[in-house]
Amino acid sequence: MGSSTTIPPIAEIPETPARPAVNPAWLVVICTLFAASAQILLKFGALHPLPPVHFSDAASVTAFLTALTGDWPLVIGYSLHACNAMLLILALRHGHLSLLYPLYALSYVWVDLLSLHYFHEHLNIWKEAGIVLIIGGVAVLGKASRE
Amino acid sequence: MTVTPLSSIVLVLLASFIGSFGAVFLKLGAAHLSRGIRGLFNWQLIAGIGLFLGSSVPFIMALKHGELSVLYPMVSLSYVWAMLWSRMLFGEPITKQKVGALALILGGILCIGVGGR
C-alpha cells in the first residue's frame, strides 16, 4: 500500500505536455455542479406527462417525440449531463484518476442541498453528517492534488 | 421495511464495477485530446461513455426489488475499484491521503443513504 514502491504502468498514457492552467480538481468540482443540476432537472422532467406510445401507430410515436422534446427540463437536464461528461474528460487529461474520480461524490452534497429548496426535502442528522464527511474527504483529495 | 435481496446487491456491485471501467476508459481517451477536436472521437472515450451508460442497466434492474437508500450508496464502491485499476494500469500510488479521503467519502455517502430513508 506504500507509495514508495512504483510499479511500471501497463497502459501507456502519453503525457499532455502543457501544464494545466487550472487544477483539474476544480474542473471536477464544476462537473459535480452540472451533474447535480442535471439530476434536479431530470426529476422535474419526469413529472411532465408523456402520451402512451404504440410503435405500430406512427402518429403516437410523433406525439410522444413532440412531448419529449417539449419537456424542456428533461432536454436541459440531458444537455447538462453531456456538458458534464465533456468537462470530466477535460479534467482527466491531467492528474491522477484515483484522486479526481472520488471528487465526483460532491454531487451528492449538491443534490441534497438543491432538494431542500426545490423539493422541500429536509435535512436530518444523518444527511448533515454525510455532507460534512464528503466535504472532508473532498478537501483531503483537493489538498493532495496540489502536491 | 423490505429486505434488499442478494440478487439486487450483486447487480449493484456489477454496476459499480462497470462504472469504474468507464472512468478508466475516459482517462485513457482523454489523453488523445491533445490532437484537437478530432481526438474527441476515439474509441476509448466512446467506450468510457458507453460503460457509464451501460452501468445504469444492472442498477435499474437492481432497483426493481431493492431499496434505493440501500443500493444507491453502494454505487460509490466504483471509486474503490477505480483506485485499484489506477494503480494496476497507470501506476498511480495509493497513498494514505487517498485511502483516508475515500473512507470519509464512502462514510458520508452511507450516512446520506441512511438519512434518505
Tab-separated table of C-alpha atoms in Angstrom:
chain	number	residue	atom	x	y	z
A	1	MET	CA	0.000	0.000	0.000
A	2	GLY	CA	3.004	2.279	0.344
A	3	SER	CA	3.666	4.959	-2.176
A	4	SER	CA	7.391	4.176	-2.201
A	5	THR	CA	7.083	1.156	-4.498
A	6	THR	CA	6.378	2.242	-8.037
A	7	ILE	CA	5.050	-0.297	-10.492
A	8	PRO	CA	5.536	0.279	-14.211
A	9	PRO	CA	2.324	1.381	-15.924
A	10	ILE	CA	0.806	-1.223	-18.258
A	11	ALA	CA	-1.247	1.221	-20.267
A	12	GLU	CA	0.954	3.983	-21.617
A	13	ILE	CA	-0.673	7.380	-21.272
A	14	PRO	CA	1.041	9.969	-23.419
A	15	GLU	CA	1.673	12.899	-21.085
A	16	THR	CA	-0.009	16.061	-22.252
A	17	PRO	CA	2.905	18.462	-22.423
A	18	ALA	CA	1.289	21.724	-21.322
A	19	ARG	CA	0.844	22.255	-17.601
A	20	PRO	CA	-2.834	22.644	-16.728
A	21	ALA	CA	-3.892	26.281	-16.366
A	22	VAL	CA	-6.279	25.321	-13.563
A	23	ASN	CA	-6.059	22.484	-11.079
A	24	PRO	CA	-8.133	19.683	-12.669
A	25	ALA	CA	-9.738	19.126	-9.247
A	26	TRP	CA	-11.640	22.414	-9.750
A	27	LEU	CA	-12.929	21.197	-13.109
A	28	VAL	CA	-14.329	18.091	-11.391
A	29	VAL	CA	-15.975	20.305	-8.744
A	30	ILE	CA	-17.696	22.273	-11.547
A	31	CYS	CA	-18.672	18.905	-13.100
A	32	THR	CA	-20.463	17.904	-9.910
A	33	LEU	CA	-22.470	21.159	-10.016
A	34	PHE	CA	-23.550	20.319	-13.581
A	35	ALA	CA	-24.358	16.734	-12.577
A	36	ALA	CA	-26.451	17.785	-9.577
A	37	SER	CA	-28.367	20.436	-11.575
A	38	ALA	CA	-28.973	17.827	-14.281
A	39	GLN	CA	-30.369	15.392	-11.729
A	40	ILE	CA	-32.754	18.007	-10.297
A	41	LEU	CA	-33.921	18.915	-13.821
A	42	LEU	CA	-34.432	15.241	-14.737
A	43	LYS	CA	-36.637	14.842	-11.680
A	44	PHE	CA	-38.700	17.860	-12.785
A	45	GLY	CA	-38.738	16.438	-16.307
A	46	ALA	CA	-40.049	13.106	-15.052
A	47	LEU	CA	-43.135	14.903	-13.671
A	48	HIS	CA	-44.031	16.053	-17.182
A	49	PRO	CA	-46.836	13.840	-18.579
A	50	LEU	CA	-45.930	11.870	-21.716
A	51	PRO	CA	-48.521	10.279	-24.021
A	52	PRO	CA	-48.509	6.461	-24.429
A	53	VAL	CA	-46.545	5.202	-27.419
A	54	HIS	CA	-47.516	2.348	-29.744
A	55	PHE	CA	-44.831	1.517	-32.269
A	56	SER	CA	-47.420	0.264	-34.785
A	57	ASP	CA	-49.023	3.719	-34.797
A	58	ALA	CA	-46.760	6.393	-36.323
A	59	ALA	CA	-48.951	9.244	-35.031
A	60	SER	CA	-48.477	8.125	-31.428
A	61	VAL	CA	-44.707	7.976	-31.905
A	62	THR	CA	-44.688	11.537	-33.317
A	63	ALA	CA	-46.888	12.742	-30.450
A	64	PHE	CA	-44.539	11.082	-27.951
A	65	LEU	CA	-41.417	12.609	-29.508
A	66	THR	CA	-43.062	16.061	-29.663
A	67	ALA	CA	-43.966	15.816	-25.981
A	68	LEU	CA	-40.477	14.526	-25.131
A	69	THR	CA	-38.655	17.374	-26.899
A	70	GLY	CA	-41.139	19.832	-25.386
A	71	ASP	CA	-40.259	18.558	-21.927
A	72	TRP	CA	-37.610	21.261	-21.513
A	73	PRO	CA	-36.355	20.287	-18.033
A	74	LEU	CA	-35.582	16.832	-19.446
A	75	VAL	CA	-33.868	18.281	-22.526
A	76	ILE	CA	-31.784	20.744	-20.482
A	77	GLY	CA	-31.028	18.017	-17.920
A	78	TYR	CA	-29.609	15.697	-20.564
A	79	SER	CA	-27.701	18.586	-22.173
A	80	LEU	CA	-26.121	19.384	-18.812
A	81	HIS	CA	-25.128	15.734	-18.465
A	82	ALA	CA	-23.399	15.974	-21.848
A	83	CYS	CA	-21.537	19.164	-20.785
A	84	ASN	CA	-20.612	17.409	-17.584
A	85	ALA	CA	-19.107	14.458	-19.485
A	86	MET	CA	-17.052	16.830	-21.671
A	87	LEU	CA	-15.739	18.704	-18.656
A	88	LEU	CA	-14.866	15.463	-16.841
A	89	ILE	CA	-12.880	14.293	-19.875
A	90	LEU	CA	-11.015	17.636	-19.952
A	91	ALA	CA	-10.259	17.307	-16.231
A	92	LEU	CA	-8.932	13.770	-16.605
A	93	ARG	CA	-6.263	14.891	-19.081
A	94	HIS	CA	-4.045	15.864	-16.178
A	95	GLY	CA	-3.673	14.340	-12.765
A	96	HIS	CA	-4.447	11.044	-11.108
A	97	LEU	CA	-7.707	9.229	-11.814
A	98	SER	CA	-7.576	7.760	-8.288
A	99	LEU	CA	-7.618	11.331	-6.978
A	100	LEU	CA	-10.052	13.045	-9.341
A	101	TYR	CA	-12.759	10.394	-9.702
A	102	PRO	CA	-13.789	10.216	-5.999
A	103	LEU	CA	-14.281	14.022	-6.045
A	104	TYR	CA	-17.412	13.252	-8.010
A	105	ALA	CA	-19.086	12.324	-4.708
A	106	LEU	CA	-19.545	16.061	-4.157
A	107	SER	CA	-22.592	15.786	-6.428
A	108	TYR	CA	-24.427	14.007	-3.576
A	109	VAL	CA	-23.926	17.133	-1.444
A	110	TRP	CA	-25.284	19.492	-4.113
A	111	VAL	CA	-28.279	17.230	-4.814
A	112	ASP	CA	-29.192	17.206	-1.118
A	113	LEU	CA	-28.827	20.973	-0.824
A	114	LEU	CA	-30.740	21.681	-4.051
A	115	SER	CA	-33.518	19.275	-2.984
A	116	LEU	CA	-34.026	21.367	0.156
A	117	HIS	CA	-35.055	24.277	-1.993
A	118	TYR	CA	-36.728	22.646	-4.998
A	119	PHE	CA	-38.458	19.624	-3.472
A	120	HIS	CA	-38.879	20.952	0.073
A	121	GLU	CA	-36.992	17.988	1.448
A	122	HIS	CA	-35.495	18.263	4.907
A	123	LEU	CA	-32.051	17.681	6.291
A	124	ASN	CA	-31.617	15.328	9.218
A	125	ILE	CA	-28.621	14.486	11.374
A	126	TRP	CA	-27.574	11.639	9.028
A	127	LYS	CA	-27.656	13.781	5.914
A	128	GLU	CA	-25.795	16.574	7.705
A	129	ALA	CA	-23.121	14.125	8.902
A	130	GLY	CA	-22.862	12.699	5.379
A	131	ILE	CA	-22.392	16.161	3.854
A	132	VAL	CA	-19.662	17.005	6.382
A	133	LEU	CA	-17.834	13.693	5.781
A	134	ILE	CA	-17.949	14.026	1.974
A	135	ILE	CA	-16.705	17.632	2.100
A	136	GLY	CA	-13.925	16.467	4.443
A	137	GLY	CA	-12.870	13.704	2.051
A	138	VAL	CA	-13.034	16.027	-0.944
A	139	ALA	CA	-10.903	18.599	0.911
A	140	VAL	CA	-8.226	15.981	1.627
A	141	LEU	CA	-8.163	14.976	-2.060
A	142	GLY	CA	-8.124	18.606	-3.144
A	143	LYS	CA	-5.114	19.247	-0.942
A	144	ALA	CA	-3.387	16.116	-2.280
A	145	SER	CA	-3.991	17.261	-5.871
A	146	ARG	CA	-1.877	20.379	-5.290
A	147	GLU	CA	1.140	18.367	-4.189
B	1	MET	CA	-39.327	-2.276	5.657
B	2	THR	CA	-38.473	-4.767	2.959
B	3	VAL	CA	-35.139	-6.561	2.911
B	4	THR	CA	-32.975	-5.881	-0.111
B	5	PRO	CA	-32.414	-9.242	-1.871
B	6	LEU	CA	-28.907	-10.539	-2.521
B	7	SER	CA	-29.565	-10.513	-6.275
B	8	SER	CA	-30.052	-6.729	-6.168
B	9	ILE	CA	-26.823	-6.282	-4.228
B	10	VAL	CA	-24.925	-8.408	-6.772
B	11	LEU	CA	-26.416	-6.340	-9.615
B	12	VAL	CA	-25.325	-3.079	-7.972
B	13	LEU	CA	-21.823	-4.464	-7.416
B	14	LEU	CA	-21.768	-5.293	-11.126
B	15	ALA	CA	-22.928	-1.735	-11.928
B	16	SER	CA	-20.170	-0.233	-9.772
B	17	PHE	CA	-17.636	-2.490	-11.480
B	18	ILE	CA	-18.752	-1.455	-14.972
B	19	GLY	CA	-18.795	2.212	-13.914
B	20	SER	CA	-15.217	2.048	-12.634
B	21	PHE	CA	-14.065	0.797	-16.038
B	22	GLY	CA	-15.963	3.713	-17.583
B	23	ALA	CA	-13.690	6.057	-15.624
B	24	VAL	CA	-10.577	4.115	-16.706
B	25	PHE	CA	-11.533	4.397	-20.381
B	26	LEU	CA	-12.338	8.116	-20.067
B	27	LYS	CA	-8.879	8.640	-18.594
B	28	LEU	CA	-7.295	6.665	-21.454
B	29	GLY	CA	-9.355	8.546	-24.042
B	30	ALA	CA	-8.681	11.957	-22.501
B	31	ALA	CA	-5.004	11.573	-23.410
B	32	HIS	CA	-5.977	11.774	-27.112
B	33	LEU	CA	-7.452	15.254	-26.716
B	34	SER	CA	-4.105	16.869	-27.431
B	35	ARG	CA	-4.839	16.037	-31.083
B	36	GLY	CA	-7.577	18.661	-31.154
B	37	ILE	CA	-11.313	18.236	-31.660
B	38	ARG	CA	-10.869	15.095	-33.761
B	39	GLY	CA	-9.309	13.485	-30.705
B	40	LEU	CA	-12.763	13.583	-29.120
B	41	PHE	CA	-13.943	10.711	-31.303
B	42	ASN	CA	-11.617	7.964	-30.160
B	43	TRP	CA	-12.777	4.512	-29.177
B	44	GLN	CA	-11.617	4.805	-25.573
B	45	LEU	CA	-13.823	7.851	-24.898
B	46	ILE	CA	-16.775	6.234	-26.645
B	47	ALA	CA	-16.188	3.040	-24.648
B	48	GLY	CA	-15.947	5.078	-21.428
B	49	ILE	CA	-19.257	6.858	-22.034
B	50	GLY	CA	-20.817	3.556	-23.170
B	51	LEU	CA	-19.699	1.833	-19.974
B	52	PHE	CA	-21.102	4.674	-17.821
B	53	LEU	CA	-24.456	4.444	-19.601
B	54	GLY	CA	-24.300	0.635	-19.521
B	55	SER	CA	-23.698	0.596	-15.780
B	56	SER	CA	-27.168	2.057	-15.283
B	57	VAL	CA	-28.779	-1.105	-16.726
B	58	PRO	CA	-27.908	-3.510	-13.844
B	59	PHE	CA	-28.586	-0.641	-11.404
B	60	ILE	CA	-32.135	-0.138	-12.695
B	61	MET	CA	-32.652	-3.932	-12.664
B	62	ALA	CA	-31.496	-3.980	-9.026
B	63	LEU	CA	-33.957	-1.230	-8.083
B	64	LYS	CA	-36.916	-3.391	-9.100
B	65	HIS	CA	-36.636	-5.417	-5.904
B	66	GLY	CA	-34.277	-3.435	-3.708
B	67	GLU	CA	-34.404	-0.204	-1.791
B	68	LEU	CA	-32.832	2.914	-3.291
B	69	SER	CA	-31.452	4.125	0.057
B	70	VAL	CA	-29.501	0.864	0.435
B	71	LEU	CA	-28.441	0.415	-3.176
B	72	TYR	CA	-27.555	3.982	-4.165
B	73	PRO	CA	-24.672	4.351	-1.661
B	74	MET	CA	-23.254	1.048	-2.940
B	75	VAL	CA	-22.704	2.529	-6.403
B	76	SER	CA	-19.914	4.611	-4.875
B	77	LEU	CA	-17.863	1.433	-4.458
B	78	SER	CA	-16.831	2.194	-8.035
B	79	TYR	CA	-14.402	4.765	-6.518
B	80	VAL	CA	-12.687	1.884	-4.690
B	81	TRP	CA	-12.399	-0.239	-7.833
B	82	ALA	CA	-11.198	2.758	-9.858
B	83	MET	CA	-8.452	3.356	-7.284
B	84	LEU	CA	-7.295	-0.256	-7.701
B	85	TRP	CA	-7.350	-0.059	-11.515
B	86	SER	CA	-5.469	3.271	-11.378
B	87	ARG	CA	-2.663	1.555	-9.505
B	88	MET	CA	-2.636	-1.584	-11.636
B	89	LEU	CA	-2.946	0.103	-15.026
B	90	PHE	CA	-1.498	3.596	-14.621
B	91	GLY	CA	0.940	3.015	-11.762
B	92	GLU	CA	-0.708	5.687	-9.592
B	93	PRO	CA	0.351	5.310	-5.953
B	94	ILE	CA	-2.305	4.543	-3.349
B	95	THR	CA	-1.380	6.969	-0.585
B	96	LYS	CA	-2.664	7.261	2.977
B	97	GLN	CA	-4.330	10.532	1.986
B	98	LYS	CA	-6.244	8.893	-0.864
B	99	VAL	CA	-7.365	5.958	1.309
B	100	GLY	CA	-8.374	8.281	4.165
B	101	ALA	CA	-10.277	10.602	1.852
B	102	LEU	CA	-12.053	7.678	0.201
B	103	ALA	CA	-13.068	6.317	3.623
B	104	LEU	CA	-14.539	9.734	4.555
B	105	ILE	CA	-16.411	9.953	1.243
B	106	LEU	CA	-17.817	6.405	1.457
B	107	GLY	CA	-18.848	7.010	5.080
B	108	GLY	CA	-20.540	10.237	4.022
B	109	ILE	CA	-22.449	8.604	1.176
B	110	LEU	CA	-23.549	5.838	3.554
B	111	CYS	CA	-24.843	8.452	6.014
B	112	ILE	CA	-26.759	10.267	3.253
B	113	GLY	CA	-28.275	6.894	2.264
B	114	VAL	CA	-29.378	6.238	5.851
B	115	GLY	CA	-30.708	9.803	6.155
B	116	GLY	CA	-32.739	9.376	2.974
B	117	ARG	CA	-34.872	6.528	4.344
